[in-house]
XYZ file of C-alpha atoms in Angstrom:
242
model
C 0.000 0.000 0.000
C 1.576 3.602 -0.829
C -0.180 6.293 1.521
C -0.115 10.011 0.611
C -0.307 12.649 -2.491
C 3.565 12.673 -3.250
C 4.547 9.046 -2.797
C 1.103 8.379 -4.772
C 2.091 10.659 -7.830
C 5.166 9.359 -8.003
C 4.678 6.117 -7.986
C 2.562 6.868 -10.751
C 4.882 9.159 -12.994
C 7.450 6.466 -12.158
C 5.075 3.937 -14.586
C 4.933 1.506 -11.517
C 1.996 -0.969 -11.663
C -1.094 0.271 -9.756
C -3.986 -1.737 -9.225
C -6.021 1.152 -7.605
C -6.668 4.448 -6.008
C -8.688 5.457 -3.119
C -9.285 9.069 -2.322
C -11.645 10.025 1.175
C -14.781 11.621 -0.190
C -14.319 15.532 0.675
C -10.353 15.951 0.531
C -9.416 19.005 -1.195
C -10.129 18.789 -4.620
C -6.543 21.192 -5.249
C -4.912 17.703 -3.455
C -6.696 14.958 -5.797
C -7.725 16.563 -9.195
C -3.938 15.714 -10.447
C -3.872 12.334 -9.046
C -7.219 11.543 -10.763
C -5.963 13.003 -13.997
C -2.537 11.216 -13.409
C -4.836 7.782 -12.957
C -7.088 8.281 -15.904
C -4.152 8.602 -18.123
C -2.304 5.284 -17.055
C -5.833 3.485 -17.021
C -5.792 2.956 -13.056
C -9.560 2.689 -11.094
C -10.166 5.246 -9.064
C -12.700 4.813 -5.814
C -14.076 7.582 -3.615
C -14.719 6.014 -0.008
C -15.185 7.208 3.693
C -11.903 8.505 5.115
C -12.263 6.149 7.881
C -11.624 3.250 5.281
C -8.339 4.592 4.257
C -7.245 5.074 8.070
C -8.049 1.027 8.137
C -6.014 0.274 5.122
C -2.614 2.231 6.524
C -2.912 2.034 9.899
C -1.060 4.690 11.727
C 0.212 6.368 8.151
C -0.815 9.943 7.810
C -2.203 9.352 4.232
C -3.826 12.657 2.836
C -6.707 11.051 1.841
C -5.144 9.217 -0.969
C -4.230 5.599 -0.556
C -2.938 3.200 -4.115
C -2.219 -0.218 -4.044
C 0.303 -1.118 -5.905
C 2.433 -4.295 -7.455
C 5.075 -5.402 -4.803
C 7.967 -3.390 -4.780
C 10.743 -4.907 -7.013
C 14.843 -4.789 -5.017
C 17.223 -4.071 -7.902
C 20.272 -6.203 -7.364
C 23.639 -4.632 -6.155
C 24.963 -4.813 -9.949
C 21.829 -2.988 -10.866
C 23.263 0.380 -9.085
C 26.468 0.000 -10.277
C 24.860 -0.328 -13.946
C 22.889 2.767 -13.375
C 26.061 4.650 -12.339
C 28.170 3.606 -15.786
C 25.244 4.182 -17.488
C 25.047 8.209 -16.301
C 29.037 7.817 -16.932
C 29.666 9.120 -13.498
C 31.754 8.068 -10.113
C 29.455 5.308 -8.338
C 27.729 6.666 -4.728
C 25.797 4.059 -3.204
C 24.989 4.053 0.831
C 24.685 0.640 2.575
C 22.697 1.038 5.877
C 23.924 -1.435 8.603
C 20.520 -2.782 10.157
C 18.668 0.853 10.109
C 15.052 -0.391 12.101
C 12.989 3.472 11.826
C 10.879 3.584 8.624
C 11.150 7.457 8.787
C 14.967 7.030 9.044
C 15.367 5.057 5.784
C 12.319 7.013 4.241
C 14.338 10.206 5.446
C 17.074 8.515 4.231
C 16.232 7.907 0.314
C 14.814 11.578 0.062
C 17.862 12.461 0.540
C 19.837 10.090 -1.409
C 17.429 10.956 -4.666
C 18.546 14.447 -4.192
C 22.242 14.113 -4.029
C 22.088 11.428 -6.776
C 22.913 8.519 -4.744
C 23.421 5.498 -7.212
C 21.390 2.874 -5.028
C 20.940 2.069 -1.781
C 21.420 -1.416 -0.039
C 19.949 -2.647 2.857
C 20.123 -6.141 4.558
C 17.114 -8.425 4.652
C 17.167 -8.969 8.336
C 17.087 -6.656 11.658
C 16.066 -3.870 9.265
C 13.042 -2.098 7.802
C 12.059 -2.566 4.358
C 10.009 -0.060 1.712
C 6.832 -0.166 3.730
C 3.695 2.094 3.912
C 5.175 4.330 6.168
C 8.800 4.707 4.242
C 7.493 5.421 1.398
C 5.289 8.182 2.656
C 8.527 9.748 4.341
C 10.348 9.490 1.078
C 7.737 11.412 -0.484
C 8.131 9.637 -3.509
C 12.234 9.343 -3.575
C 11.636 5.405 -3.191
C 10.247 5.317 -6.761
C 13.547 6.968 -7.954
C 16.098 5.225 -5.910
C 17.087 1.718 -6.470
C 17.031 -0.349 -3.521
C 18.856 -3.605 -3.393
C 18.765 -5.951 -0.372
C 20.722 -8.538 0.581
C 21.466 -11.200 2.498
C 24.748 -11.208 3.588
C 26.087 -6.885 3.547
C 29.672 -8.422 4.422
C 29.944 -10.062 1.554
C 28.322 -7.394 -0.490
C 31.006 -5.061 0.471
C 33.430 -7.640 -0.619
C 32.391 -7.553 -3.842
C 32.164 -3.855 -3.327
C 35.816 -3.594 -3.492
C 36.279 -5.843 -6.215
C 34.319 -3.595 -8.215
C 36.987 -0.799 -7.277
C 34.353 0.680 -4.665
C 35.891 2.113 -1.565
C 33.937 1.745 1.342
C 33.259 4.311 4.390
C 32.169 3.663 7.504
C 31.052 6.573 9.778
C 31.811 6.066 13.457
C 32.096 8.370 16.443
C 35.231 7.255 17.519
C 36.655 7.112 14.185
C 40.007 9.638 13.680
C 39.241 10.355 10.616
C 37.120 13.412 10.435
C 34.661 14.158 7.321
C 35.612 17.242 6.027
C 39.656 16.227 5.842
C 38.402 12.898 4.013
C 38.451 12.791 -0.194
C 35.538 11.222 -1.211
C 36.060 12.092 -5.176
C 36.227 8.176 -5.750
C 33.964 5.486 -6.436
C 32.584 5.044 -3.027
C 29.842 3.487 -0.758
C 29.438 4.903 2.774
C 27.998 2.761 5.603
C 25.286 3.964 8.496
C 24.921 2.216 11.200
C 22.013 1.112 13.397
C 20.296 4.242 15.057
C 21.472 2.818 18.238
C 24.112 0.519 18.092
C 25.821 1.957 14.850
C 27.644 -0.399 12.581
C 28.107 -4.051 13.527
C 31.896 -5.097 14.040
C 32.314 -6.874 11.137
C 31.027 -4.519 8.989
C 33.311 -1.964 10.594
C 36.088 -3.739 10.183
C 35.232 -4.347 6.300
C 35.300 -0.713 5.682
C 38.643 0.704 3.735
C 38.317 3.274 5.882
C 36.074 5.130 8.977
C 34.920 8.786 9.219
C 33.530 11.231 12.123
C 31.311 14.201 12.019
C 32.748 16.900 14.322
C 30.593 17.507 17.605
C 30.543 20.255 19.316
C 27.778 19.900 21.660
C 27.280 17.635 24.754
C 25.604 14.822 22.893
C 27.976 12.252 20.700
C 26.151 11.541 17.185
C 23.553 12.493 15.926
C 19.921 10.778 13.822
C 20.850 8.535 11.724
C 18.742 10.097 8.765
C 20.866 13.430 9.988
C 24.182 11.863 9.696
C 23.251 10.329 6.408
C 22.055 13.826 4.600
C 25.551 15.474 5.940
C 27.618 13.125 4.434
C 25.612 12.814 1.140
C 26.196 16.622 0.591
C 29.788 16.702 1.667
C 30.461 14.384 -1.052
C 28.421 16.320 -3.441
C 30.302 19.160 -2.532
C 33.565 17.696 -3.134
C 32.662 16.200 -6.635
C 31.160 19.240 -8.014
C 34.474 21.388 -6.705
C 36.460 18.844 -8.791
């Protein structure tokens, strides 16, 4: 189920396979009257019901009114992000996220990522949230844009990572490296670890190398979503200075 206007559009404009709409009788026609012209023009139903129905379908989802069911959402494989990166004939920037459990982090997460032209995300199929209802409707729509590939074994992917000539980063608190002294102008992948544990220890010690964000306040680290965005515009920075 994909909850809310923007996530809903997009999937749409993305040509993703919808089965059908719903859309609370009363909701303001300024939100709907694209989506319904959006829907007529791929040929997907349409249904105006009682908001209350919609609250049932996405429980605990702030939907707008406007609720689609769609096809189940196709992982791209790892070599599918790489692909997509050769094909744009530019330097590969993929995040892996280490076990990330908040669907508004990794939702959070992926906006981000389909800003800053992130390749492809991967995620691992166990201890960590997939594209659900409630990601998707943080993404506002950046899921339908941003390949996600997950695995079963993110060790191993980085493995073949690095065979690929991908460096890998790991952020970590403790780490001496700090962010802004670090060149990421290379074909690179940069880890996030778990919102409260951070990265696992083998996946740390996988990593070609391990980065801090400065602190200056009383607290040590910061969201995980947080962290991410910082470090997905330091690397733009760097690679549109080059």
């Amino acid at each position: 189920m994909i909850a809310g206007k923007h996530p809903v559009m997009e999937a749409l404009r993305s040509g993703r396979d919808i089965n059908k709409i719903w859309i609370a009788e009363g909701a303001q026609k300024s939100l709907t009257q694209p989506i319904v012209a959006e829907a007529k023009q791929h040929g997907v139903i349409v249904q105006f019901v009682d908001k209350r129905k919609l609250d049932t379908m996405v429980e605990g989802v702030q939907h707008q009114g406007v609720v689609a069911q769609a096809a189940a959402f196709a992982y791209a494989e790892v070599e599918d992000l790489l692909a997509r990166a050769s094909e744009l004939n530019e330097t590969p920037f993929l995040l892996i996220l280490d076990e990330i459990e908040d669907p508004h982090n990794l939702g959070s997460i992926l906006r981000t990522a389909e800003c800053t032209g992130v390749h492809g995300v991967i995620i691992p199929k166990r201890r960590s949230v997939g594209l659900t209802a409630s990601v998707l409707k943080t993404s506002a729509g950046a899921a339908e844009h941003v390949p996600v590939a997950r695995v079963t074994n993110l060790a191993q992917t980085i493995d073949r990572l690095k065979e690929e000539g991908v460096w890998v980063a790991g952020t970590d608190v403790s780490a001496p490296q700090d962010v802004y002294k670090t060149k990421f102008d290379l074909p690179l992948a940069i880890v996030i670890g778990n919102e409260g544990k951070g990265m696992g220890r083998l996946i740390k010690e996988k990593c070609d190398f391990l980065v801090k964000l400065p602190m200056h306040g009383r607290l040590n680290s910061l969201n995980a979503s947080v962290a991410a965005g910082v470090l997905m515009y330091e690397v733009v920075r760097q690679r549109r200075s080059v």
